[in-house]
XYZ file of C-alpha atoms in Angstrom:
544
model
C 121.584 42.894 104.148
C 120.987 42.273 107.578
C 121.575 37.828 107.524
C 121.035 37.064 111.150
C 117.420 36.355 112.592
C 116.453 38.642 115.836
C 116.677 34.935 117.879
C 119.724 34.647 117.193
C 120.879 38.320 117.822
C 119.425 38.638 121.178
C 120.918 34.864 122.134
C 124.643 36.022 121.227
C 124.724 39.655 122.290
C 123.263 38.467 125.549
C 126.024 35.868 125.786
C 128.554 38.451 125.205
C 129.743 36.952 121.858
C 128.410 39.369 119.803
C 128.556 43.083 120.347
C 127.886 46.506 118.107
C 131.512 46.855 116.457
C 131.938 46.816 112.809
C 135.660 46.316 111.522
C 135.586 50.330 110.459
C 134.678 51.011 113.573
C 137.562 49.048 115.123
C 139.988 50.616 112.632
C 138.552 54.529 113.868
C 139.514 53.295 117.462
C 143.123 52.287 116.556
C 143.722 55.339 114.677
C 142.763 57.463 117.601
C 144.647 55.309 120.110
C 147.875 54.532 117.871
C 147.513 57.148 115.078
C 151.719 56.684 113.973
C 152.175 53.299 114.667
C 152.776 50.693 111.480
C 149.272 49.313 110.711
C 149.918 47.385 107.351
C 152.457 47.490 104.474
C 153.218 45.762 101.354
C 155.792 42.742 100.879
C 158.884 44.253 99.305
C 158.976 42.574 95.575
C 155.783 44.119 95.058
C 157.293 46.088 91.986
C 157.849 42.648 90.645
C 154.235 41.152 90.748
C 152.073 44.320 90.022
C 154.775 47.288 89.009
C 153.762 49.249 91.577
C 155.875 50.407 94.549
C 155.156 48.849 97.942
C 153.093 50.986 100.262
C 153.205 51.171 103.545
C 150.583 52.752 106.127
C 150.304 53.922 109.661
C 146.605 53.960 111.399
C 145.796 57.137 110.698
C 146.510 56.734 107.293
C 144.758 53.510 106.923
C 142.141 54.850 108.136
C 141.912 57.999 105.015
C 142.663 55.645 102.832
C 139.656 53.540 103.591
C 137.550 56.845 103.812
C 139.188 58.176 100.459
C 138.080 54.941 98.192
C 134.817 54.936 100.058
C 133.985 57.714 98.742
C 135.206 57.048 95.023
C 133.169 53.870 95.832
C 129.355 56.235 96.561
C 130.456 58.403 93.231
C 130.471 54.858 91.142
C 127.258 54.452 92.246
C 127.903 51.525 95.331
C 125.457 51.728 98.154
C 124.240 50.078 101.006
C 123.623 46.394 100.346
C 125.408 46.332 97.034
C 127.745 43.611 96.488
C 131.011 44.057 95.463
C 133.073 41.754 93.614
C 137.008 41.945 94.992
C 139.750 39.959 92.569
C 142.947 41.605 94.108
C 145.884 39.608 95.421
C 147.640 40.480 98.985
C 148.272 44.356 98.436
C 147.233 47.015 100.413
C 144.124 47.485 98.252
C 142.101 44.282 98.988
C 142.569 45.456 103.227
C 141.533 48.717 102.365
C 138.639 47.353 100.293
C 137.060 45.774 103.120
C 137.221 49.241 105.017
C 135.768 50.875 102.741
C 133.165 48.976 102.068
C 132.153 48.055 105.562
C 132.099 51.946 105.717
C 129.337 52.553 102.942
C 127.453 49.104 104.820
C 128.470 47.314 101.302
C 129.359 43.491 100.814
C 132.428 42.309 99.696
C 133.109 39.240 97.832
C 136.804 38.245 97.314
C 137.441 35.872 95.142
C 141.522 34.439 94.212
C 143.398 35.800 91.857
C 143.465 32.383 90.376
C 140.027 32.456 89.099
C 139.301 32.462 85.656
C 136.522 32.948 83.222
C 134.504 30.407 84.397
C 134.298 31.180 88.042
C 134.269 34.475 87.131
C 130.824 33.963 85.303
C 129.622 31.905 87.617
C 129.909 34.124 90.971
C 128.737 37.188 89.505
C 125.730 35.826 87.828
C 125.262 34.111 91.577
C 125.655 37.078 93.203
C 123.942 39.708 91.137
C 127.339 41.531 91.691
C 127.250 45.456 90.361
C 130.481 46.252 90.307
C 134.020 43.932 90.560
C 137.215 46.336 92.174
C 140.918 44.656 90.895
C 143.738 45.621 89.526
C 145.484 46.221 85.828
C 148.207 42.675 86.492
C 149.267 40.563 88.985
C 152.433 38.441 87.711
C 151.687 37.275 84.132
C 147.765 37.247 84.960
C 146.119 40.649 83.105
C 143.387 40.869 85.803
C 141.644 43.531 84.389
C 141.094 42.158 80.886
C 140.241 39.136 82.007
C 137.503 40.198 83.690
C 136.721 42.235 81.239
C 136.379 39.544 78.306
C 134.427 37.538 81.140
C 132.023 39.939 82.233
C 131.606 42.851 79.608
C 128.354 44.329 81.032
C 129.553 44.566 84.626
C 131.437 47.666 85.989
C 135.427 47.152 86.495
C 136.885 49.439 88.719
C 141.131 49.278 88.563
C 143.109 50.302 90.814
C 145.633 53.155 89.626
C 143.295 53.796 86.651
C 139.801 54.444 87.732
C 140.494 54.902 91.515
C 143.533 55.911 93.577
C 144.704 55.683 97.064
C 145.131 58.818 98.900
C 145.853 58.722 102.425
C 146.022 62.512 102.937
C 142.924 63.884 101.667
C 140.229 65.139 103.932
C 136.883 64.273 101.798
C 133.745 62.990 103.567
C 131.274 60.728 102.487
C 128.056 61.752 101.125
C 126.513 59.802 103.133
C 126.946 57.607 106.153
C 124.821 54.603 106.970
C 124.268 53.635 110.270
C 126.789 50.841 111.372
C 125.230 47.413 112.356
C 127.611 44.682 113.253
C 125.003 42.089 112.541
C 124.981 43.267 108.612
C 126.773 41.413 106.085
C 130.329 42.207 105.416
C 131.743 39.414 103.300
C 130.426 36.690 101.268
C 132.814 34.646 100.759
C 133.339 31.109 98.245
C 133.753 28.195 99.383
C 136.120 25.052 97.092
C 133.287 22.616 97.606
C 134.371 18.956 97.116
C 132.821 19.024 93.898
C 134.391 22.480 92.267
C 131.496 24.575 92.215
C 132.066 27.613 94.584
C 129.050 28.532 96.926
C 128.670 31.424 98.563
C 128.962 32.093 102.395
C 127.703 35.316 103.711
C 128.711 35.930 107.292
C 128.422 39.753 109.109
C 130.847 41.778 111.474
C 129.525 39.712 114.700
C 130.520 36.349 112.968
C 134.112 37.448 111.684
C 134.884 39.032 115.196
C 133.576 36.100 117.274
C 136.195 34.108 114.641
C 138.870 36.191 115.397
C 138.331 36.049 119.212
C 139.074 32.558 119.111
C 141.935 33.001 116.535
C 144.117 35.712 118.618
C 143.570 33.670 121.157
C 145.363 30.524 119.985
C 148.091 32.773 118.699
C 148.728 34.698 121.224
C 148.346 38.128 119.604
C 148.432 41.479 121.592
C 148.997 45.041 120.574
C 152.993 45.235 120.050
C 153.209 42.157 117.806
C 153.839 42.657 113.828
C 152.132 39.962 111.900
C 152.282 38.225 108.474
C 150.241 37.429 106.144
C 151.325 34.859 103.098
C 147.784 33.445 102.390
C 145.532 35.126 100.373
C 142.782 37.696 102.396
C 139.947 36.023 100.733
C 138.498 33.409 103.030
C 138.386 32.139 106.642
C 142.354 31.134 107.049
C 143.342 34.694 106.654
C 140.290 36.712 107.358
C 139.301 35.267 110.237
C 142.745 33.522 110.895
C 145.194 36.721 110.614
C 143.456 40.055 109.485
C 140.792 40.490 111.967
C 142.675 39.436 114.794
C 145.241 41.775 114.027
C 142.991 44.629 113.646
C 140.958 43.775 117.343
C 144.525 43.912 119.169
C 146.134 46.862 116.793
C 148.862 44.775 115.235
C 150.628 45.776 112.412
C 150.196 43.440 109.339
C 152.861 42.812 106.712
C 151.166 40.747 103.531
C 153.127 38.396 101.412
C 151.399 36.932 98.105
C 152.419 34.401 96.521
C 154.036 31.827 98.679
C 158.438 32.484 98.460
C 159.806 30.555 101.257
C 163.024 32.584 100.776
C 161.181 35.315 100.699
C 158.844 34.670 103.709
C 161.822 34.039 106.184
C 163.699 37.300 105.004
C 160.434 39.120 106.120
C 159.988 37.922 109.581
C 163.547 38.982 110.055
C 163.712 42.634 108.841
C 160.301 42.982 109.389
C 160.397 41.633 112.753
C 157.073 39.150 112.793
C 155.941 37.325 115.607
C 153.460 35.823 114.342
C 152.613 34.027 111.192
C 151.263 31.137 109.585
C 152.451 28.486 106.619
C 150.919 25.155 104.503
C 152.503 22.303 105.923
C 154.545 21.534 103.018
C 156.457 24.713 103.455
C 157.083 23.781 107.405
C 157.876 20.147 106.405
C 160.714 21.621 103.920
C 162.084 24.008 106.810
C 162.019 21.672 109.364
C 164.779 19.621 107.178
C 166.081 22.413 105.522
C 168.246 24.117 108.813
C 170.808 25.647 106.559
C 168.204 27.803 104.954
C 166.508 28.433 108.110
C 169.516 29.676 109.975
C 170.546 32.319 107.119
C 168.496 34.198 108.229
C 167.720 36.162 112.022
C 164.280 34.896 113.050
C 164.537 35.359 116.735
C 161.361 37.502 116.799
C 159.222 34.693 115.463
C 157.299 33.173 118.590
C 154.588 31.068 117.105
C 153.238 30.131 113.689
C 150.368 28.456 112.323
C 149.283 26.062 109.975
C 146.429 23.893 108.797
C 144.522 22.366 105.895
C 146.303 18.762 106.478
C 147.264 17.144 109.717
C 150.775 18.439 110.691
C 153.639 16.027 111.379
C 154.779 15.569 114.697
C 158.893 15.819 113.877
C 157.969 18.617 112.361
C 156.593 20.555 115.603
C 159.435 18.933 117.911
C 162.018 20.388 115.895
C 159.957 23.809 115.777
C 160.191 23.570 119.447
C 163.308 22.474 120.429
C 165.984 23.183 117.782
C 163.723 27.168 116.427
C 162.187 27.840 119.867
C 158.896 28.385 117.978
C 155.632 26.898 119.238
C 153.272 25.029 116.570
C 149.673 25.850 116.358
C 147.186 23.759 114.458
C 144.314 25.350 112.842
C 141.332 23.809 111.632
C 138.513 26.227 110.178
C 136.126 26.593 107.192
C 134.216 29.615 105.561
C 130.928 28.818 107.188
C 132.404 29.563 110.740
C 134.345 26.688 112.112
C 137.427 27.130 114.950
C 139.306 24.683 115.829
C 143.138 25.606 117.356
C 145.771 22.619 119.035
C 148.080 24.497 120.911
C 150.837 23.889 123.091
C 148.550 25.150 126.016
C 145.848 23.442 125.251
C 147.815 19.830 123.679
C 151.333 19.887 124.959
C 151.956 16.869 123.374
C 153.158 17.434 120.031
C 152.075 13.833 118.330
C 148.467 14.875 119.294
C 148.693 18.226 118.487
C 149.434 17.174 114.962
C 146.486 15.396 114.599
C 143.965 15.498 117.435
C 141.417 18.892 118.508
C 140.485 19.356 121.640
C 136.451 19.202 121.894
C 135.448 23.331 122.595
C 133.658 23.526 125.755
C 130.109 23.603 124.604
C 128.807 27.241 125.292
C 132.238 28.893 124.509
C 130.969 30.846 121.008
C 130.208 27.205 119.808
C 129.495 23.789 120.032
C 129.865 20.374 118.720
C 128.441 17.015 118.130
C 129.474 13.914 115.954
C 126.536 11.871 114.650
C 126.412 9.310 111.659
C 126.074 11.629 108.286
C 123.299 9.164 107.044
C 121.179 8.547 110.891
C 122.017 11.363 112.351
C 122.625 8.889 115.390
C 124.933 10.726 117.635
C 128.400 9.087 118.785
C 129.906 10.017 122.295
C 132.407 7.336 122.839
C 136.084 7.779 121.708
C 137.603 5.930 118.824
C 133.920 6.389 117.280
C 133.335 8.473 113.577
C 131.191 10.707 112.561
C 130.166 14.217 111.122
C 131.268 16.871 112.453
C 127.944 19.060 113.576
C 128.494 22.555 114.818
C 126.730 25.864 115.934
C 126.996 28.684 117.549
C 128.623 32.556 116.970
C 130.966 32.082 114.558
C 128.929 29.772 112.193
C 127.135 30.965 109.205
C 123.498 30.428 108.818
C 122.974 29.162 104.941
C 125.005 29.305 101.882
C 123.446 32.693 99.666
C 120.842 31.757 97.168
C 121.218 27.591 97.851
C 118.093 25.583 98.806
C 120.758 22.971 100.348
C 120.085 21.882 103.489
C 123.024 22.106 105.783
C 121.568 22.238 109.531
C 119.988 19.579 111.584
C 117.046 19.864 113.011
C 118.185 21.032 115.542
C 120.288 23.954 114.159
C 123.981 22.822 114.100
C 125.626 23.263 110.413
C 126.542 19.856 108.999
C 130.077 20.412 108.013
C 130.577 17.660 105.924
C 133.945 16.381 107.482
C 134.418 12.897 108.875
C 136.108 13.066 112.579
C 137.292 10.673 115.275
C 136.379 10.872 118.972
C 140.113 10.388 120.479
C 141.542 10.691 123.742
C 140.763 8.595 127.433
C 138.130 10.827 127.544
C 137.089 11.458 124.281
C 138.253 14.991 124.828
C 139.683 15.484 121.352
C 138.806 15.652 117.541
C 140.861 14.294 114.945
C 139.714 14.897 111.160
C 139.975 12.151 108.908
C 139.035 13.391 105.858
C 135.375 14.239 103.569
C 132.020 12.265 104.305
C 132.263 12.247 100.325
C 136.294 11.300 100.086
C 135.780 8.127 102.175
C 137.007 5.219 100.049
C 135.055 1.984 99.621
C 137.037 -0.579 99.159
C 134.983 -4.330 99.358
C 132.492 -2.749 101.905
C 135.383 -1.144 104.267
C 135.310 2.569 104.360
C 139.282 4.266 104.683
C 140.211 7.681 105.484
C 142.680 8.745 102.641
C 143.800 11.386 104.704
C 145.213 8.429 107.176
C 147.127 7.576 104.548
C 148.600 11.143 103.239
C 150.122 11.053 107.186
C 151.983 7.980 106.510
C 153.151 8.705 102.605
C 154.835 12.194 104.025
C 157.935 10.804 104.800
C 158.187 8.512 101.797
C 161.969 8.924 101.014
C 161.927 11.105 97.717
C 158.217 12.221 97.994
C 158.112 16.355 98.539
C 154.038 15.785 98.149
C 151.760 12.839 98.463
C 147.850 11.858 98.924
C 145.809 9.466 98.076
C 142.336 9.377 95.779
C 139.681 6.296 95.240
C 139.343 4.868 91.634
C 137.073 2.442 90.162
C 137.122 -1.663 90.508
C 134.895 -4.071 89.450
C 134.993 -6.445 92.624
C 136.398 -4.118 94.899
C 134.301 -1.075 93.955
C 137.036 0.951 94.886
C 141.008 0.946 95.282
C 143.398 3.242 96.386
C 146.229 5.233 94.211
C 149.197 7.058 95.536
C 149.601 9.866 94.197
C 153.316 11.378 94.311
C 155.083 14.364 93.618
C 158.861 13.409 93.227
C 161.663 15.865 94.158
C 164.337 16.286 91.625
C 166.310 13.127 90.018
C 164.405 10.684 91.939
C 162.937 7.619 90.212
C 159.213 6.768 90.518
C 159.388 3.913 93.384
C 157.718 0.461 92.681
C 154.912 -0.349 94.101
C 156.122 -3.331 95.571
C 159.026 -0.584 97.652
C 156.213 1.447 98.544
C 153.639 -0.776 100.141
C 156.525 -2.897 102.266
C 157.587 0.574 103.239
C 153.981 1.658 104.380
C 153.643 -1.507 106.156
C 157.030 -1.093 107.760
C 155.639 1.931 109.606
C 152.533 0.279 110.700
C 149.977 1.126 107.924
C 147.288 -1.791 107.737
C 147.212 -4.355 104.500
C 143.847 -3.433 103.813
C 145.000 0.324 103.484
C 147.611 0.029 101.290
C 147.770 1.739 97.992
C 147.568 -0.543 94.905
C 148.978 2.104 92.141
C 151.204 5.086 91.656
C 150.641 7.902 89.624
C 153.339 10.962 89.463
C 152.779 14.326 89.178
C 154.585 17.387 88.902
C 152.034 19.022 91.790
C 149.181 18.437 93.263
C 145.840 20.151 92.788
C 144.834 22.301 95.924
C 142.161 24.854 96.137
C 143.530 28.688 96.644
C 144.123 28.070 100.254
C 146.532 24.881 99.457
C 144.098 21.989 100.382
C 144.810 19.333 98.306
C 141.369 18.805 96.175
C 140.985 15.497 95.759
C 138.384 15.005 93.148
C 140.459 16.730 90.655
C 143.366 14.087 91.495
C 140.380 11.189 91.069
C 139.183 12.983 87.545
C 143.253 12.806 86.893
C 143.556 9.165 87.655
C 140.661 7.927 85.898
C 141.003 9.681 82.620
C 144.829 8.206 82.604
C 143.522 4.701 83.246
C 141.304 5.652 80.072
C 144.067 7.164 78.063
C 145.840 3.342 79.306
C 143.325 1.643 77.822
C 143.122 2.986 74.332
């Protein structure tokens, strides 16, 4: 499945953004080059999530291994252009998937281990996929039954029962396709604002352009050792963490699921340099010192985060009392790379917030226009969409009529940003075209808001959704997850306390509903239609 058109091709390889590497290709390099070196191991509990022993691999062996299941893969029947259907958490297996697959020139779709029947369904009858790889349990989800229930005419191939990992065998493949870095290698799902997943195929050149621009920001070269706590299914940690990693020959240590205890005991014995983290988790370290300094962390350098604007305490204490710099990360599935650094924005109460615009030309560029007009804003303090093209962006969702592109060709991302800065040199996302609230005519960012309610006294989560009003059309709830023997605050405490720290009247919240957590998509983005669909049935359940 060869995605790209010619034009574009011959534009990006000419440019230099694209070349001929394919990610198996880039693993046969580092095997030759480093053939002993640590190139990816298992988090130590993994007894305790899939009873299995944690497995660790140098270069070389990576490199069998991938050979090894491709072949198991061509005996199953799995060819060129076949799509393959990955439910594994962060073990060994799902990197060596994407090997192997990219060896035999198949797709692979990874989906979370958190899907369920329904998604399940869906995707494969989307995808036409012919076979789905996973394994027997992760935790107290039975992976491989569920699928099994779900999809009982499509082939299930476990890990430990119908294929095995051998890293010493000497097999070849029956046969090799020729490698083309402008074929499909993944298509992944997006969260949509709406629930329903849609598919985003993107090929070698696209991934690799990503991770260009990723190592970059994170300063990755070849000695570093690298973690990787979010799940290798989508753009933070495919294009964010494994790829990189690969291009520069870093090890990679995974982690799955999020154990903050857990996480900071691995960057010490494992010595990591580099990793990344939800904000929440930072937020709780960054007043949490006593359980950061348990632990040795002195190789850490820099870590990343994303999917909600950062807080600015947070970063200065990362910098001056940890001696680790902050980078934030803004991407999407479909190809999007944004990175605030401390090179780039020293100041850390930008860098929590603000973008700097890429230079157009530099694998991509950018526009902000009115989502309805298409009228294009230049000036700063202006809003817009967020328009972008170039070699990291995707070119249509698989098997969706929806029109995403302009006119013009740049992918119309869908999220709302500010022109900032004197010279309206930065970006700063404030929120969904779709999660804009309209309240009497006046459209508000909710994600504005989530920046203020962080440090609500009490709060350990907090963001804001839209529901219904008669006059107003729509007001604004708070939405609250509490920390331990605190009392739900009054609403009366909460908006003079917003106001106290410079929120706007017209912005303040006019309910409170608690929660015990939030609903966030597999990559921890808070979804906030589900909190919306959450508030309004309670108002119904109210009003009976």
């Amino acid at each position: 499945m060869i995605f790209s058109n010619e034009k574009q091709i011959e534009k990006f390889t000419t440019l230099g953004h694209w070349g001929g590497d394919t990610i198996h290709q880039i693993l046969a390099t580092n095997s030759c080059n480093k053939p002993t070196s640590l190139a990816l191991k298992d988090q130590p509990n993994r007894f305790e999530l899939t009873g299995d022993n944690p497995i660790s691999l140098n270069w070389i062996e990576l490199e069998q291994a991938s050979e090894n299941l491709a072949i198991q893969l061509q005996k199953e029947g799995v060819s060129v252009g076949d799509k393959v259907i990955i439910q594994l958490p962060n073990i060994v297996e799902l990197v060596i998937s994407y090997f192997a697959l990219s060896k035999i020139g198949a797709i692979a779709s990874p989906i979370p281990v958190q899907y369920g029947k329904q998604e399940l369904q869906y995707i494969s009858k989307t995808l036409g996929g012919k076979v789905i790889l996973t394994i027997a349990h992760f935790k107290n989800i039975e992976l491989a039954d569920q699928i099994k229930n779900a999809l009982p005419t499509i082939k299930v191939l476990v890990f430990g029962d119908d294929l095995c990992l051998d890293s010493t065998s000497h097999q070849k493949l029956e046969f090799t396709p020729e490698s083309n870095a402008n074929r499909v290698l993944t298509i992944c799902w997006t969260s949509g604002t709406t629930g329903t997943p849609k598919g985003v195929p993107r090929t070698h050149n696209m991934w690799l352009a990503t991770a260009k621009a990723s190592a970059e920001s994170s300063k990755l070269h070849v000695d570093d050792n690298v973690l990787c706590p979010f799940p290798i299914v989508n753009m933070a940690a495919l294009g964010g963490i494994l790829i990189p990693a690969l291009l520069h020959g870093c090890s990679l240590t995974l982690h799955h699921p999020l154990d903050a205890k857990l996480l900071l005991k691995q960057i010490q014995d494992d010595g990591i340099t580099f990793t990344v983290a939800p904000p929440a988790l930072l937020n709780q370290l960054a007043k949490s010192k006593d359980m950061w300094n348990l632990y040795d962390l002195s190789s850490l350098r820099r870590i990343g985060s994303g999917s909600a604007p950062l807080s600015p305490w947070m970063i200065e204490i990362f910098d001056t009392d940890f001696s680790i710099d902050v980078v934030n990360m803004y991407g999407s599935n479909e190809g999007i790379v944004l990175y605030s650094t401390p090179e780039n924005t020293p100041s850390s109460t930008v860098r929590a917030t603000d973008f700097p615009r890429p230079n157009n030309g530099i694998f991509f560029e950018t526009k902000v226009a009115d989502p309805l007009t298409g009228k294009e804003f230049t000036s700063s303090g202006e809003k817009g969409e967020l328009l972008v093209k170039g070699a990291t962006i995707f070119e249509g969702y698989f098997e969706n009529s929806e029109e995403v592109f302009t006119k013009d060709g740049f992918f119309k991302t869908g999220d709302l940003v500010e022109i900032c800065g004197d010279d309206g040199n930065y970006y700063r996302i404030v929120g969904r075209c779709k999660d804009i609230i309209n309240r009497g005519g006046i459209k508000i960012s909710p994600v504005e808001i989530d920046i203020f309610l962080e440090g609500f006294d009490g709060a350990i989560e907090a963001a804001v959704c839209a529901y219904p009003d008669e006059i107003l059309s729509e007001k604004i709830c708070a939405c609250l997850v509490l920390s331990e023997g605190n009392e739900p605050p009054s609403l009366s405490k909460l908006q003079s306390w917003l106001l106290t720290k410079g929120l706007s009247k017209f912005k303040l919240p006019e309910r409170i509903e608690i929660f015990n957590q939030l609903p966030r998509n597999p990559i921890g983005k808070v979804q906030r239609f589900k909190l919306a669909e959450d508030v309004l049935s309670r108002a119904s359940l109210t009003s009976k």
